[in-house]
Short mmCIF file of C-alpha atoms in Angstrom, two decimals:
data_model
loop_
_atom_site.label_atom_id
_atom_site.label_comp_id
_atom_site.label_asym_id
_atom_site.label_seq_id
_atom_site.Cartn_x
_atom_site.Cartn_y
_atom_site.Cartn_z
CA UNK A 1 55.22 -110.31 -87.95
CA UNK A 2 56.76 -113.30 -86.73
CA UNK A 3 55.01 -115.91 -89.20
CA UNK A 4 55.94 -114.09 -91.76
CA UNK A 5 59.61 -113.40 -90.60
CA UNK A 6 59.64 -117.51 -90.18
CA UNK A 7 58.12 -117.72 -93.53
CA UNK A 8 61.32 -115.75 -94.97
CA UNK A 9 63.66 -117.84 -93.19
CA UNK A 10 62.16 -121.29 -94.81
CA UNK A 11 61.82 -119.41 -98.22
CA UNK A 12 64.76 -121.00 -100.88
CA UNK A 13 67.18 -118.05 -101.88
CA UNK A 14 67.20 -117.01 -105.37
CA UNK A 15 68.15 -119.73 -107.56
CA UNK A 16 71.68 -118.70 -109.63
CA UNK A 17 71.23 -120.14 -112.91
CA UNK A 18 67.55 -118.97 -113.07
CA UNK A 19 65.77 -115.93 -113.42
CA UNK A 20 66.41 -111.97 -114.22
CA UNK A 21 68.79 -112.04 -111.24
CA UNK A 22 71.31 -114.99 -112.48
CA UNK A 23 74.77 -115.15 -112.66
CA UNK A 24 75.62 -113.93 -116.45
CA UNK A 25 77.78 -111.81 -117.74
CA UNK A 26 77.19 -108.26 -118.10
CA UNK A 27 75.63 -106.28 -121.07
CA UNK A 28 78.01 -103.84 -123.04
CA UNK A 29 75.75 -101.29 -121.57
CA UNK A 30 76.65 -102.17 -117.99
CA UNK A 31 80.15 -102.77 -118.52
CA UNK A 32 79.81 -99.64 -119.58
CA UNK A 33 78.58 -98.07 -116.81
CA UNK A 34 80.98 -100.02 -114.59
CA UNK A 35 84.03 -98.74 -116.29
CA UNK A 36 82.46 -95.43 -115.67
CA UNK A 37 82.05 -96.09 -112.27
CA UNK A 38 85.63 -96.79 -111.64
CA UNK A 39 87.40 -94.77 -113.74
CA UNK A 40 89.41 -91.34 -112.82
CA UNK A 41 86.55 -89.65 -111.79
CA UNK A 42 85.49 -91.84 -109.33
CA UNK A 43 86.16 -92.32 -105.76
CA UNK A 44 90.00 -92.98 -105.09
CA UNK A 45 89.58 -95.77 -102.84
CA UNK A 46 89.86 -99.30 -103.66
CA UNK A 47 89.29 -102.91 -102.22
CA UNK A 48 92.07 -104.58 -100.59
CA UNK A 49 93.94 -107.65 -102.84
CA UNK A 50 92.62 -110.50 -102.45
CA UNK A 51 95.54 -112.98 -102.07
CA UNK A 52 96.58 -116.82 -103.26
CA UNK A 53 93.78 -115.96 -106.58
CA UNK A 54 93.98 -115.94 -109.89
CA UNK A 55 94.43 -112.03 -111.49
CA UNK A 56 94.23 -110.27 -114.21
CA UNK A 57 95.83 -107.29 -115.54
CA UNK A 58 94.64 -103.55 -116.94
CA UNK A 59 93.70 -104.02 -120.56
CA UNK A 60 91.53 -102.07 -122.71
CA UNK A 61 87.58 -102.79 -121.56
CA UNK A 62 85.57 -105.01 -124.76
CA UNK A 63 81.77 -105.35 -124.25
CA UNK A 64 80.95 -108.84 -124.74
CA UNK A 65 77.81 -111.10 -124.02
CA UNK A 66 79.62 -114.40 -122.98
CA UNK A 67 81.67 -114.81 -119.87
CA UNK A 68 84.57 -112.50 -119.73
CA UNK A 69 88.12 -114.59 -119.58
CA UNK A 70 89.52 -110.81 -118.20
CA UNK A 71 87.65 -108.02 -116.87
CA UNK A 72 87.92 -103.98 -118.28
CA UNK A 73 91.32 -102.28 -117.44
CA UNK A 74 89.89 -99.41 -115.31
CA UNK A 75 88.02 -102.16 -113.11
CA UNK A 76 90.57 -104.22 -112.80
CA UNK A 77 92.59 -101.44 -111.58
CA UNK A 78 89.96 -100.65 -109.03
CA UNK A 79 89.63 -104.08 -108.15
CA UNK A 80 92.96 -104.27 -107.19
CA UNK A 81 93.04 -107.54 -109.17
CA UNK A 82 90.14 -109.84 -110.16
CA UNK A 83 90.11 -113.48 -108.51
CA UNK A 84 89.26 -116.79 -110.21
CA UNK A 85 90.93 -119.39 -109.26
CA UNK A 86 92.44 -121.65 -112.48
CA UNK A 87 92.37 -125.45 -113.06
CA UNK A 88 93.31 -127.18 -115.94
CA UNK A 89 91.24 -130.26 -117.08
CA UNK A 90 91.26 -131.96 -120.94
CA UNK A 91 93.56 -132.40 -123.75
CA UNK A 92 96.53 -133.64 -122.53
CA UNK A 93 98.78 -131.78 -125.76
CA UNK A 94 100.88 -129.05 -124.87
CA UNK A 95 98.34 -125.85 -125.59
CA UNK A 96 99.23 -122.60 -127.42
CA UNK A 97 99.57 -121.00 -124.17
CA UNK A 98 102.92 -118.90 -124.43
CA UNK A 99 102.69 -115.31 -124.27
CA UNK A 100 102.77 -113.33 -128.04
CA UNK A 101 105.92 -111.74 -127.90
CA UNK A 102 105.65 -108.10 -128.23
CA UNK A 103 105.75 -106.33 -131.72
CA UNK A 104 108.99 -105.28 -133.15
CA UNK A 105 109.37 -102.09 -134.91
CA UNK A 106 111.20 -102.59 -138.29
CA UNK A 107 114.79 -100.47 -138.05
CA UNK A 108 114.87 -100.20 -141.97
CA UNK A 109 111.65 -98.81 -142.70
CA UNK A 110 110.13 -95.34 -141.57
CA UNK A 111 107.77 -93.87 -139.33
CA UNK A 112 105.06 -92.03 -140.96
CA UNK A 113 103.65 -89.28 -138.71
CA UNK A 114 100.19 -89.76 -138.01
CA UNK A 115 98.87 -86.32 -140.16
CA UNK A 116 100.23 -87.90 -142.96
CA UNK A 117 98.55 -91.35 -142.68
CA UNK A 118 95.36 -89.18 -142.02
CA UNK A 119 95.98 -87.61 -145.70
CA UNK A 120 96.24 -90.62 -147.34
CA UNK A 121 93.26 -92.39 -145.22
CA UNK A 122 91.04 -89.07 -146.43
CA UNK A 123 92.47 -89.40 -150.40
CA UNK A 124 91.65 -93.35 -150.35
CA UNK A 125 87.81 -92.76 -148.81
CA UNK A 126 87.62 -89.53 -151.32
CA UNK A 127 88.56 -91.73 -154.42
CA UNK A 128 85.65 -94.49 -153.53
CA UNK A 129 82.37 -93.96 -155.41
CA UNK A 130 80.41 -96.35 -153.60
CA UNK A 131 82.69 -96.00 -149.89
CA UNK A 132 80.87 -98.83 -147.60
CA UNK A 133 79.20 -97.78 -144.97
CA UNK A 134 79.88 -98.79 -141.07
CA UNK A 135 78.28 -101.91 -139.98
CA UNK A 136 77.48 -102.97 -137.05
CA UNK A 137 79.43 -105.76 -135.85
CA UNK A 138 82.81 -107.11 -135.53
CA UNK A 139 85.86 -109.97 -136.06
CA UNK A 140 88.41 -110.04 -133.84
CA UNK A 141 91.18 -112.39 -132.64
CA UNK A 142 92.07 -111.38 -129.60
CA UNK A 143 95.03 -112.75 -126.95
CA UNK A 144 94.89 -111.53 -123.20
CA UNK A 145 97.09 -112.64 -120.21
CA UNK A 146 95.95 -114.09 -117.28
CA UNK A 147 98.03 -114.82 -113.95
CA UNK A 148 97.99 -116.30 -110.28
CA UNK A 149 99.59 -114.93 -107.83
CA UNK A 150 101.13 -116.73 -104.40
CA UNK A 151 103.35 -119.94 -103.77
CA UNK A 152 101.35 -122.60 -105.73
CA UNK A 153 100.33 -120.26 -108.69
CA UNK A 154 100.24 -121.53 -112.23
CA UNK A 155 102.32 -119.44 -114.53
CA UNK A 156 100.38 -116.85 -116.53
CA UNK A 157 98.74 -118.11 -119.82
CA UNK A 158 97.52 -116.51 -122.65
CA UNK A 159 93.89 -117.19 -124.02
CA UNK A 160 93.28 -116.76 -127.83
CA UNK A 161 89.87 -116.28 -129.00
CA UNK A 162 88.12 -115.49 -132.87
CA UNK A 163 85.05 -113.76 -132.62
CA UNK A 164 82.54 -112.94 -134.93
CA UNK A 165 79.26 -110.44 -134.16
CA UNK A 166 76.72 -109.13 -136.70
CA UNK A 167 73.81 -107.29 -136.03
CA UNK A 168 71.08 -106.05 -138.40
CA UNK A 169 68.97 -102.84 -138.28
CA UNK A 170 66.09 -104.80 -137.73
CA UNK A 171 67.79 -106.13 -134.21
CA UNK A 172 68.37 -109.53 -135.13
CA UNK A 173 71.96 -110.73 -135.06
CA UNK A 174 74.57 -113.66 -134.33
CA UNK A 175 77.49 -114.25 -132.67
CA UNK A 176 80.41 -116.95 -133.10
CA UNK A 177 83.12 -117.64 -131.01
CA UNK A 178 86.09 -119.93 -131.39
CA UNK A 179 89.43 -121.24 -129.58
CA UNK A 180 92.27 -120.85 -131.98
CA UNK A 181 95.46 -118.83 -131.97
CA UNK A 182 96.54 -118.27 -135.33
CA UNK A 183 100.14 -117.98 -134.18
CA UNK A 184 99.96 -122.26 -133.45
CA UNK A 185 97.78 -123.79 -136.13
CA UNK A 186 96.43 -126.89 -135.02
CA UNK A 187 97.99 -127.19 -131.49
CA UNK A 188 95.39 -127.20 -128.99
CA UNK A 189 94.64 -123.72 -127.09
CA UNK A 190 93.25 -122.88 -123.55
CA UNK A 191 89.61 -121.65 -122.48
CA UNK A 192 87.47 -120.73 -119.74
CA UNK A 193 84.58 -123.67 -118.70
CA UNK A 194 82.69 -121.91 -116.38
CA UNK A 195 85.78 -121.12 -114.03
CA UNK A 196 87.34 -124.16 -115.27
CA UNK A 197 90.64 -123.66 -117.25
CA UNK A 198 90.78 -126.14 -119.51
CA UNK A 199 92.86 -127.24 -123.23
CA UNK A 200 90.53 -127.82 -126.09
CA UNK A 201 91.48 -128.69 -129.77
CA UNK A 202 91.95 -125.47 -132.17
CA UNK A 203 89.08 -124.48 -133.76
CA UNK A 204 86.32 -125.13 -131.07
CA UNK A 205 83.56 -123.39 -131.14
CA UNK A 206 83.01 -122.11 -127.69
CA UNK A 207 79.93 -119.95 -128.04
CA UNK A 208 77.03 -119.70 -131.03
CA UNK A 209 73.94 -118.32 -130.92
CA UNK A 210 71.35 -116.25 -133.37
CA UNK A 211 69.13 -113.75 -131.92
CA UNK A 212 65.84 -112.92 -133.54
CA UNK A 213 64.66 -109.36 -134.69
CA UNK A 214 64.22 -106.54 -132.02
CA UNK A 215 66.92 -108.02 -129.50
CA UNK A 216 69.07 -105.11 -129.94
CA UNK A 217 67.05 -102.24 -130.42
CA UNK A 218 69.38 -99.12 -129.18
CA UNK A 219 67.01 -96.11 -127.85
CA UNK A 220 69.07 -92.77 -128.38
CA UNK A 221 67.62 -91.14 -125.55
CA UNK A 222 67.77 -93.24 -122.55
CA UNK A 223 71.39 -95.11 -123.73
CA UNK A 224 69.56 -98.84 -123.33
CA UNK A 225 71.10 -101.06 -125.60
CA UNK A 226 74.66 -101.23 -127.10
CA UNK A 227 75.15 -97.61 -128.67
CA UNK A 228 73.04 -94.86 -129.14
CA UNK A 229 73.56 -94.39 -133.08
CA UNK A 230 75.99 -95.19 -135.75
CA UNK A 231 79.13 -93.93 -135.81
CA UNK A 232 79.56 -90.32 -137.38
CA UNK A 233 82.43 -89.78 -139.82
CA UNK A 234 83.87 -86.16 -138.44
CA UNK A 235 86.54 -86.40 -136.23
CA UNK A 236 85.69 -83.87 -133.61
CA UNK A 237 82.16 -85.17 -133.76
CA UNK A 238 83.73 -88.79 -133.59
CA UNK A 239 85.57 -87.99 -130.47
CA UNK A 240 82.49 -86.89 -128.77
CA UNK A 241 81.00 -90.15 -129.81
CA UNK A 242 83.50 -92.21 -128.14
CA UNK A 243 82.93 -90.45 -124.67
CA UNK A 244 79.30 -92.64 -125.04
CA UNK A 245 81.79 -95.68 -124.25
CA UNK A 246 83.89 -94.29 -121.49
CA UNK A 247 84.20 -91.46 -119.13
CA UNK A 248 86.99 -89.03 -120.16
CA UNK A 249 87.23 -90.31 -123.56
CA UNK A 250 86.43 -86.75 -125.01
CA UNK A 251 89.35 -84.77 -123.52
CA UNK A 252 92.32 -87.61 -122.30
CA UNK A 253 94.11 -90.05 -124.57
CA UNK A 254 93.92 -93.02 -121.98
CA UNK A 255 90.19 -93.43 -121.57
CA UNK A 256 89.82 -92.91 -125.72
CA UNK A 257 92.02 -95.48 -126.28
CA UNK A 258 89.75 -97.64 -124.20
CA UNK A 259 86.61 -96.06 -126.09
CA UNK A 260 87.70 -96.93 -128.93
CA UNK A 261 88.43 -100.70 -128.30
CA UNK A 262 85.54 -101.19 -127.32
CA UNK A 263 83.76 -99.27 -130.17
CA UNK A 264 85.57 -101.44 -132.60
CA UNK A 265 84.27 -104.58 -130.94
CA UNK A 266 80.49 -103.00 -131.75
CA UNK A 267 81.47 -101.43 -135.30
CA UNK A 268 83.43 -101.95 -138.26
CA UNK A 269 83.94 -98.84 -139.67
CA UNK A 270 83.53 -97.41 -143.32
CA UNK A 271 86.67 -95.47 -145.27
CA UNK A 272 85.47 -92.72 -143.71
CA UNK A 273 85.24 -93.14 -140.70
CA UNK A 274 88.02 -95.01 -140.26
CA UNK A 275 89.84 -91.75 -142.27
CA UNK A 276 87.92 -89.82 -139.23
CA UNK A 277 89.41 -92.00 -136.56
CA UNK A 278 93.12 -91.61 -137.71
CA UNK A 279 92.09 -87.73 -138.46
CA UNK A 280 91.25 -87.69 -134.62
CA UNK A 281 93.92 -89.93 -133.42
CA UNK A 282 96.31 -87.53 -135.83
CA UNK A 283 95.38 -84.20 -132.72
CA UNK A 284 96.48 -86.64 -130.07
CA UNK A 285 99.55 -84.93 -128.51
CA UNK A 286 101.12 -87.61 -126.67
CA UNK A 287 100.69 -90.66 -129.41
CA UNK A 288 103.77 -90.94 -130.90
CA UNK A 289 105.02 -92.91 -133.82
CA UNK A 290 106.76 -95.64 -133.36
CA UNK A 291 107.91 -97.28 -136.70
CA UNK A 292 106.33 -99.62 -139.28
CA UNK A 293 105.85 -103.32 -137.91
CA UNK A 294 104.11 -106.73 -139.06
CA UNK A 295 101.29 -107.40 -137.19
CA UNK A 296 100.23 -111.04 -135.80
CA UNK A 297 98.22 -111.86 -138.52
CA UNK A 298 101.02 -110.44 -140.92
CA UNK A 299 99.97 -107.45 -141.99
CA UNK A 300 102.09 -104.50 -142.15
CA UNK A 301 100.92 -101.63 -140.47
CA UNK A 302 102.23 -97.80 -138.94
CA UNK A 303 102.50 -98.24 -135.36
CA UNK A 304 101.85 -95.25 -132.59
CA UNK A 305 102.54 -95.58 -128.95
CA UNK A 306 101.10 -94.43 -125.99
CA UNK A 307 103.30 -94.67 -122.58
CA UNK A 308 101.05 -94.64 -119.44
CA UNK A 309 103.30 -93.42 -116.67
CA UNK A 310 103.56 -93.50 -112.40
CA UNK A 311 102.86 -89.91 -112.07
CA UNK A 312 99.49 -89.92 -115.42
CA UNK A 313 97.31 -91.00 -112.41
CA UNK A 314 95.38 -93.44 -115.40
CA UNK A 315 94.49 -97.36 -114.67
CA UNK A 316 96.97 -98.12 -117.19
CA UNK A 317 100.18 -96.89 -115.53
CA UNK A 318 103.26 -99.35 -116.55
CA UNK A 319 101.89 -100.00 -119.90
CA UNK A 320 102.65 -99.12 -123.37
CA UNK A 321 99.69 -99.41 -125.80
CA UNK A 322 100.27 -99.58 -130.00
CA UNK A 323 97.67 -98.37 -131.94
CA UNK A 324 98.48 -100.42 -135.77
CA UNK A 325 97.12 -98.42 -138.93
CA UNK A 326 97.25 -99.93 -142.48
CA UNK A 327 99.16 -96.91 -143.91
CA UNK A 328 97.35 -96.36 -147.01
CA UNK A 329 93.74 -96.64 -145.89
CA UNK A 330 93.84 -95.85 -141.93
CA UNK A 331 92.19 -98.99 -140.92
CA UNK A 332 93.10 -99.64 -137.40
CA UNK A 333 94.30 -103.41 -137.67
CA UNK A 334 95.06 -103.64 -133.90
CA UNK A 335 95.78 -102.59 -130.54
CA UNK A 336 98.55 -103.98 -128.33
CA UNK A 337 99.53 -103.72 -124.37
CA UNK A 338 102.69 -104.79 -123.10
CA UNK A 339 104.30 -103.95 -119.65
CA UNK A 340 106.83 -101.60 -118.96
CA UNK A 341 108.02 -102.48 -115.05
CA UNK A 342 108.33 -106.18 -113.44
CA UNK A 343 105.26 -107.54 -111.06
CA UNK A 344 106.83 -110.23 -109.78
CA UNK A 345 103.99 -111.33 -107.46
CA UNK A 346 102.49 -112.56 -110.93
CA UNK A 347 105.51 -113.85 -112.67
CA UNK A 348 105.35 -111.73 -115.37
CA UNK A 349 108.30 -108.81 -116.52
CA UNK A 350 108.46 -105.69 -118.22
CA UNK A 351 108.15 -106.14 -122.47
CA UNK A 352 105.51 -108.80 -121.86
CA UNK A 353 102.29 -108.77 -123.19
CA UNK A 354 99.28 -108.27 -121.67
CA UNK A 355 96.69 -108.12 -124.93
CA UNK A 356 96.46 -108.08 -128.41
CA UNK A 357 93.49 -107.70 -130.33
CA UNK A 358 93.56 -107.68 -134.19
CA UNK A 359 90.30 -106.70 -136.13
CA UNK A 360 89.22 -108.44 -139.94
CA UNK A 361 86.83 -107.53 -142.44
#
């Protein structure tokens, strides 16, 4: 026993960049199972802060396969708040690193209740011959906020992204992503280097790759893989579905607004199920309309708001969270979080916002 105890000590640990065990970041399916882990249902108890690091605020969870700039919104919640510690290396211009300013609700025009948007989502699928069908996949431009906290932190900054995901039925697939923020053309924007914060110039491609048939093979049974089926285009049946993505999603508004971010990072949806999504959204008690508004890509879209409160017991307490809906077809254009109480260990006040993500064809 004691040569091979010796052995053991001599033995080189597991290499980090090599191997099944390396540091990467995690697959949809076990973010998935992470924001299970720590959502509602599980144990109350939490980690203590850890102090002087960067954080990063609740925001709806997106399943990615490159390294996450900010972690789900029930983990971070558990977490307390997630720690890397930022450092800012490159271009020397001024980035695009301001917070969006939170969407303004137009006083002139009305708000449509969301039955009624429903209607017209379910007349404009009806009236297509040839409706497409969902595909999987996605394009989003997406801003989230991070922060530092203690006497020497950085103020918060705001990373933009574009992404672009397609997968095939055969498995094969690609995936683009880019620095930009649409809101600064040209003007350089900030990025994550592998824990490095760092400028780069607009329109960088941070992350391309193309991934050959049978690399994303879902298995309906045992869950392996991204999602278990394509998306179905009933709205009771859709709600179902998006309890697949998170725990709770089938019965509380908090955890299906979560669901179904990160169901729109995997899937664009067809007329109808987008028609099916608003249909569902439409038996939501406590969304509420909140006026017409112009999105950050300029689109003008119906607005509905959901206010997570101190006493809702959710990981999203002190937020309000938009749902945007093209009026005419229900296409969910975007989903916003903004603050609704002060944290001033991160420098950040109530109306600012924490993410925006805004899906494309």
């Amino acid at each position: 026993m004691t040569d091979e105890l010796e052995l053991l000590r001599q033995a080189d640990p597991v290499r980090s960049d090599e191997g099944p065990w390396r540091d990467r970041p995690l697959t949809a399916r076990a973010e998935h199972r992470l924001a299970a882990l720590t959502s509602a249902d599980a144990p109350s108890s939490t980690p203590a802060r850890t102090p002087e690091r960067a954080a990063r605020l609740p925001r709806a969870p997106r399943p990615r396969r490159t390294r996450r700039l900010l972690i789900g919104a029930t983990a971070a919640s558990a977490a307390a708040i997630a720690a890397l510690t930022l450092t800012f290396s490159g271009v020397s211009t001024a980035p695009a690193a301001a917070s969006p300013t939170a969407l303004v609700v137009q006083p002139d025009a009305p708000a449509l209740p969301l039955d009624e948007v429903a209607r017209r989502a379910e007349a404009y699928a009806r009236a297509l011959h040839d409706a497409p069908e969902p595909h999987r996949g996605s394009h989003l431009q997406s801003w989230y906020l991070s922060m530092e906290t203690g006497p020497d932190a950085q103020p918060p900054v705001t990373i933009p992204e574009e992404r672009i995901t397609r997968w095939n039925p055969d498995g094969s697939g690609s995936e683009l992503v880019v620095a930009t923020d649409p809101r600064h053309p040209g003007r350089p924007v900030i990025n994550d280097a592998d824990g490095r914060w760092r400028t780069v110039n607009d329109g960088k491609v941070l992350h391309r790759k193309t991934y050959p048939p049978g690399t994303r093979l879902d298995d309906p049974d045992t869950g392996d893989g991204t999602l278990p089926a394509r998306p179905p285009a009933d709205p009771d049946a859709l709600r179902s579905y998006l309890s697949t993505f998170y725990s709770g999603a089938g019965t509380e508004t908090q955890p299906m607004l979560m669901a179904l971010s990160s169901f729109l990072q995997e899937w664009t949806p067809g007329p109808r199920e987008s028609a099916a999504l608003v249909r569902m959204l439409s038996r939501t008690k406590d969304l509420r309309p909140a006026g017409q508004v112009i999105d950050r890509l300029g689109r003008r879209g119906q607005a509905y708001a959901y206010r997570g409160t101190d006493t809702s017991g959710g990981s999203m307490d002190g937020t309000l969270q938009l749902v945007i809906l093209d009026a005419e077809t229900g296409r969910i254009l975007g989903m916003e979080t903004t603050l609704t109480k002060d944290l001033p260990d991160f420098r950040i006040k109530a109306g600012d916002v924490l993410s925006y993500e805004a899906w494309m064809p």
